[in-house]
mmCIF file of C-alpha atoms in Angstrom:
data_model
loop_
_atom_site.group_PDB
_atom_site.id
_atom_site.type_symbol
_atom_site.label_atom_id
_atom_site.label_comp_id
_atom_site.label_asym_id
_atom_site.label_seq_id
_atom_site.Cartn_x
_atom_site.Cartn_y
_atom_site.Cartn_z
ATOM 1 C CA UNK A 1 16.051 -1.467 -17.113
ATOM 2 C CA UNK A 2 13.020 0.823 -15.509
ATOM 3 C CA UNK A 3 10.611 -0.892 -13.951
ATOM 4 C CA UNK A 4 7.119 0.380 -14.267
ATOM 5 C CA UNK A 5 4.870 0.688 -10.700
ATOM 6 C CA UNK A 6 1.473 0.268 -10.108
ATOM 7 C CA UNK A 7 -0.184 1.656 -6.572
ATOM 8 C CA UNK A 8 -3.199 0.278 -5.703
ATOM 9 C CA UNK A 9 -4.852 3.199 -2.777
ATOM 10 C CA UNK A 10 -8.317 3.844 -1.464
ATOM 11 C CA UNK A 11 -7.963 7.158 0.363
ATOM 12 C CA UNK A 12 -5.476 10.665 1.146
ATOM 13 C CA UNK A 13 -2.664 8.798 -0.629
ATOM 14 C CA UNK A 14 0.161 10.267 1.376
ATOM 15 C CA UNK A 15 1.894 6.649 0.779
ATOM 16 C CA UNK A 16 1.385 6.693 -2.712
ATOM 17 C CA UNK A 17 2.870 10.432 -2.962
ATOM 18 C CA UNK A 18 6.079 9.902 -1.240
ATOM 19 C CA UNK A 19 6.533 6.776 -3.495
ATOM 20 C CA UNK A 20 6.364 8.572 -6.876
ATOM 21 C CA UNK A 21 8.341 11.079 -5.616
ATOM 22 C CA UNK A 22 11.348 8.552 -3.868
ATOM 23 C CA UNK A 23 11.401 6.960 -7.401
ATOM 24 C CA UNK A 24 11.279 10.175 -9.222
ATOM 25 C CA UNK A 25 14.771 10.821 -7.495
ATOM 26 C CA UNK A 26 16.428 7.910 -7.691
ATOM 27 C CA UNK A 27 15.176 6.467 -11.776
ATOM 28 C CA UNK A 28 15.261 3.258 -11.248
ATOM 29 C CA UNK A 29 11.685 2.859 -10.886
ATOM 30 C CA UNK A 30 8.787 5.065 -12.484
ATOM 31 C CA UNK A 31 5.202 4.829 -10.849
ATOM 32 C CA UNK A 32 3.307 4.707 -14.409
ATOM 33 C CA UNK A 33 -0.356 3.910 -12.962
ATOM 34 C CA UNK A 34 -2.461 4.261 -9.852
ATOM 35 C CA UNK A 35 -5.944 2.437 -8.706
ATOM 36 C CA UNK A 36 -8.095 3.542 -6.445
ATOM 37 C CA UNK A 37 -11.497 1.732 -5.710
ATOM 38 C CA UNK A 38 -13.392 5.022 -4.536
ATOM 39 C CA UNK A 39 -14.047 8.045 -6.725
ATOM 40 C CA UNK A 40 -13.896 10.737 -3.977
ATOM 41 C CA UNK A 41 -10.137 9.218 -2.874
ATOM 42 C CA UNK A 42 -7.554 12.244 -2.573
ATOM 43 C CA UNK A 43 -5.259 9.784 -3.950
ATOM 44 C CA UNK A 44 -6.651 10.451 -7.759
ATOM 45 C CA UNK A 45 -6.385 14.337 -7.144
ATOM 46 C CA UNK A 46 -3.036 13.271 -5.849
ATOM 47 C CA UNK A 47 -1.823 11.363 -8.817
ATOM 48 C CA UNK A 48 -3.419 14.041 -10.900
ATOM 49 C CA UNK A 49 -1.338 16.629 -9.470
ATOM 50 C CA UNK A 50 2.038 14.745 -10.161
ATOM 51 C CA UNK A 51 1.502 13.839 -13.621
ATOM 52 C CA UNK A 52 0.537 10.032 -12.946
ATOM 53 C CA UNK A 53 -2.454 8.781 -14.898
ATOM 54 C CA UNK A 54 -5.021 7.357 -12.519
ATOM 55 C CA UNK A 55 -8.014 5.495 -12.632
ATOM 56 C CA UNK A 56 -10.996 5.067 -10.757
ATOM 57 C CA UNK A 57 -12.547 1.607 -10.334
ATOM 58 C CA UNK A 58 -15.568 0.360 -8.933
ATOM 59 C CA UNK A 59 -16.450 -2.506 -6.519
ATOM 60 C CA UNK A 60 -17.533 -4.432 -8.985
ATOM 61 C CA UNK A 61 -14.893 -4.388 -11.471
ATOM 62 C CA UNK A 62 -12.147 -4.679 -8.670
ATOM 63 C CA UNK A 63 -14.020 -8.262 -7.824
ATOM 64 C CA UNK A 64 -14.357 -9.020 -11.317
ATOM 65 C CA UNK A 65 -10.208 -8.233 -11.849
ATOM 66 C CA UNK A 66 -10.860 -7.893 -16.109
ATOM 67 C CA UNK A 67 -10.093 -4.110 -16.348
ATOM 68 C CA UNK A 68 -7.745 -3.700 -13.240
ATOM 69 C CA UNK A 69 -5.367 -6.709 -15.266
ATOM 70 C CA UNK A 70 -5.961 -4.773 -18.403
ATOM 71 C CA UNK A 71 -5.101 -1.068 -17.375
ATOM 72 C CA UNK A 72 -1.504 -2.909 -15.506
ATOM 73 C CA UNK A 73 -1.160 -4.500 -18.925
ATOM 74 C CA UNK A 74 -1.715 -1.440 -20.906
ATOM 75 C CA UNK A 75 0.956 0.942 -18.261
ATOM 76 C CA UNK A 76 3.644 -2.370 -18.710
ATOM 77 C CA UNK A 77 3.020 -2.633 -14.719
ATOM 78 C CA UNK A 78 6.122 -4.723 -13.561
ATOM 79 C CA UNK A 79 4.858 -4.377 -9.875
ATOM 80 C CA UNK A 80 2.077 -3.571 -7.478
ATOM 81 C CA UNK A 81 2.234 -1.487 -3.966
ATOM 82 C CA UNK A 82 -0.937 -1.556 -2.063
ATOM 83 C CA UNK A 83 -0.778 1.591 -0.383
ATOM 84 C CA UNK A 84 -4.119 2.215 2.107
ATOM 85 C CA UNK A 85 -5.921 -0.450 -0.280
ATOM 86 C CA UNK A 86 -9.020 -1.318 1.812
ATOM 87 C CA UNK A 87 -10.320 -3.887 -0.666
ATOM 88 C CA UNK A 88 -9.438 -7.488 -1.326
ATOM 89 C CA UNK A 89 -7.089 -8.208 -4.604
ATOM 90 C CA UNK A 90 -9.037 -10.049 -7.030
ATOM 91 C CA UNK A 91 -7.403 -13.814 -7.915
ATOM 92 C CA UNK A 92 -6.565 -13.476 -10.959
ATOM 93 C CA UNK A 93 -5.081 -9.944 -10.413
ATOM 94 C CA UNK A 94 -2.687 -11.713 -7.360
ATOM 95 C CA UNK A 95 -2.027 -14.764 -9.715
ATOM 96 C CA UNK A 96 -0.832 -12.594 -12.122
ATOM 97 C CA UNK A 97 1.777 -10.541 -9.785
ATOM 98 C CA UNK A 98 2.582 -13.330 -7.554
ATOM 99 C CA UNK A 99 5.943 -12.528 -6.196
ATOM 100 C CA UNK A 100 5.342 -8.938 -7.495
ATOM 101 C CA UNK A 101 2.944 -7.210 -5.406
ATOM 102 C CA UNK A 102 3.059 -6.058 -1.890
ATOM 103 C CA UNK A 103 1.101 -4.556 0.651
ATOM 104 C CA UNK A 104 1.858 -2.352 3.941
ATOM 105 C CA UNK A 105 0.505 -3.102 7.705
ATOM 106 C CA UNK A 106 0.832 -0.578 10.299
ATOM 107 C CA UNK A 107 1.029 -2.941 12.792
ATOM 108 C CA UNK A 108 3.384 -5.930 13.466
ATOM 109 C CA UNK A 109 2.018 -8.608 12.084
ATOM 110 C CA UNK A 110 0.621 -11.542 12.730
ATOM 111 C CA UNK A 111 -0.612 -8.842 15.353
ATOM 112 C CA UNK A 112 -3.902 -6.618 14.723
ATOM 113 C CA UNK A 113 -3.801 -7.989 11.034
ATOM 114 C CA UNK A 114 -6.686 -9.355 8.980
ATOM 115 C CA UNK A 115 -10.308 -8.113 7.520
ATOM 116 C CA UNK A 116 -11.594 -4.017 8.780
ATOM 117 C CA UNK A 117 -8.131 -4.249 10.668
ATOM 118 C CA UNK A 118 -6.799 -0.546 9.340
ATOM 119 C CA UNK A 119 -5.456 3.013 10.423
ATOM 120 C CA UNK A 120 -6.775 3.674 13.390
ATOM 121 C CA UNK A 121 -8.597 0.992 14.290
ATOM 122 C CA UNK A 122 -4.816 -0.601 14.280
ATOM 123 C CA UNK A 123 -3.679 1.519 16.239
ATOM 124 C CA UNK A 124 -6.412 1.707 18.945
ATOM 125 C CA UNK A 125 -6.224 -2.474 19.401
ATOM 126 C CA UNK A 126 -2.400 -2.378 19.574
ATOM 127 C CA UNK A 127 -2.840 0.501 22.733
ATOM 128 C CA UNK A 128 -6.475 -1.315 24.120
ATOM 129 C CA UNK A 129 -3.856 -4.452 24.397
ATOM 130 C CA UNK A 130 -0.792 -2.817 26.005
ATOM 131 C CA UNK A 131 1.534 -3.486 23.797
ATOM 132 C CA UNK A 132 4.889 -2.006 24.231
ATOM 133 C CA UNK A 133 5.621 -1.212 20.214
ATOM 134 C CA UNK A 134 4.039 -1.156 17.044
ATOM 135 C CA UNK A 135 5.487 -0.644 13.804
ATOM 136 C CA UNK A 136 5.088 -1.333 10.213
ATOM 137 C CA UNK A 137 5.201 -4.721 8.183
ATOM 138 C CA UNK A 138 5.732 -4.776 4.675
ATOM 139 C CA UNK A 139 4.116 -8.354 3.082
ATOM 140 C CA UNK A 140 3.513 -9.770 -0.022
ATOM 141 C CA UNK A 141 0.105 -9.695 -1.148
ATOM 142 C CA UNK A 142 -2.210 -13.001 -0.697
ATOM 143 C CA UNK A 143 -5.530 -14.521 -0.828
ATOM 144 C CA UNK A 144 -6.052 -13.646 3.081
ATOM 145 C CA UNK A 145 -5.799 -9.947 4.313
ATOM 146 C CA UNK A 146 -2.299 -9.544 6.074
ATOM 147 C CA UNK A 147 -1.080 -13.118 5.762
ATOM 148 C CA UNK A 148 1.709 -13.319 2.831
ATOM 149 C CA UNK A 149 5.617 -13.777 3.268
ATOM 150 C CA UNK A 150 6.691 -10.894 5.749
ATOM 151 C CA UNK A 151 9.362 -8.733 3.611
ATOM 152 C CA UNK A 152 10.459 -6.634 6.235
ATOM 153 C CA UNK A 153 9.135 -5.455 9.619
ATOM 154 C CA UNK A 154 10.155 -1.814 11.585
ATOM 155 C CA UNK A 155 9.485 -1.038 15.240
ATOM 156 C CA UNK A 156 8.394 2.143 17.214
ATOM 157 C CA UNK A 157 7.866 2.290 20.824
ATOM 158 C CA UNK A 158 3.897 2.681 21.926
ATOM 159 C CA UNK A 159 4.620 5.327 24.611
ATOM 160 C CA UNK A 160 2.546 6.457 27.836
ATOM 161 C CA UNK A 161 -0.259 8.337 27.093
ATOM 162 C CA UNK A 162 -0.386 7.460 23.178
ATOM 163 C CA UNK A 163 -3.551 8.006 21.523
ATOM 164 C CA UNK A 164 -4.326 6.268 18.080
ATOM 165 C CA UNK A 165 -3.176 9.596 16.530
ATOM 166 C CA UNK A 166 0.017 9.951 18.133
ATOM 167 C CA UNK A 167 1.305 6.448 17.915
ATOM 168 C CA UNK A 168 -0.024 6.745 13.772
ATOM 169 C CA UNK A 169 2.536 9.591 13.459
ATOM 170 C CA UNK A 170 5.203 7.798 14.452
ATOM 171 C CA UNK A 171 4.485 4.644 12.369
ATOM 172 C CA UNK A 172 3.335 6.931 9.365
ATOM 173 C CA UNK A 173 7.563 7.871 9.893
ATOM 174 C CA UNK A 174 8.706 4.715 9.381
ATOM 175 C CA UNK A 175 5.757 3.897 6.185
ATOM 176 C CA UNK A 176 7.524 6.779 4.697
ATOM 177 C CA UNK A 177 10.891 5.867 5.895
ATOM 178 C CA UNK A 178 11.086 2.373 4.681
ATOM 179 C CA UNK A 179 8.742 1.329 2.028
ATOM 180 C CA UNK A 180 9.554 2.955 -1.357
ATOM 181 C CA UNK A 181 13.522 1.599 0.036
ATOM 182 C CA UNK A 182 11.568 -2.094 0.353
ATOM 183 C CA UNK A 183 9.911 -1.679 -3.202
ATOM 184 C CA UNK A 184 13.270 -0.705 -4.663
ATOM 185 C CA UNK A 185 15.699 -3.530 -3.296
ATOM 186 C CA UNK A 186 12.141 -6.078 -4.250
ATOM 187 C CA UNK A 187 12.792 -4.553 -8.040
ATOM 188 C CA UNK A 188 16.513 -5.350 -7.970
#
């Protein structure tokens, strides 16, 4: 049977795009909703554009959780994807997906994890510490930013000369690369 996707996102939504379209190809998942928790996030125009309803929501109903549990209930949401979500998961929203919602790191974590640790800044701390590669880490979805069950973890090489942009382009590869592939074998 289909299962039905939810993508939480807060900004361009390149993440979300590429997952609605890997499932598009494949059928054995639909993306049916997507959340974003600002109203100017190119993620909504995004969803718009490929025929996925989406939904603004504001701070305070994100921390409340009442109509982000009721728009997954009303789409059947089977799962949740964080994709670029900047803002914590309510508890009763992660209570009610436990097991069944996941989030994406562009870092390898326990590394550069954790609260205001995102794009960029990521990647500037993992080349201000002179590490030797970065990567992507694909987690379920907790209580603490960056801290639940590591799913599956991907490595690039940090390279001489990087700057935040450059080493993002090769970790936005393997973002691309790997997680809707993650999401699918999760839903099997």
């Amino acid at each position: 049977m289909k299962k039905n996707i939810a993508i939480f996102a807060s900004g361009n939504g390149t993440n979300a795009e590429n997952i609605v379209r890997y499932f598009r190809d494949k059928g054995t998942a639909e993306v049916k909703l997507v959340l974003a928790n600002r109203p100017d996030a190119f993620v909504l125009q995004r969803a718009e554009r490929l025929g996925v309803p989406a939904f603004y929501v504001n701070k305070e109903e994100w921390k409340e959780g009442t109509r982000v549990l009721q728009l997954l209930a009303d789409h059947g949401i089977d799962f949740v994807a964080l994709a670029g979500f900047l803002l914590r998961v309510p508890d009763n929203v992660l209570h009610a997906y436990t097991g069944r919602m996941v989030n994406i790191h562009p870092s390898l974590l326990p590394k550069f994890g954790g609260k205001g640790m995102y794009g960029d800044r990521v990647h500037q701390a993992v080349l201000d510490a002179g590490e030797a590669e970065s990567g992507i880490t694909i987690h379920y979805t907790t209580e603490q930013y960056d801290e639940g069950g590591i799913v599956c973890q991907q490595k690039c090489p940090v390279l001489p000369g990087d700057t935040p942009d450059s080493l993002a382009q090769r970790v936005h590869a393997l973002e691309y690369e790997y997680y809707p592939r993650v999401i699918e074998s999760l839903l099997q």
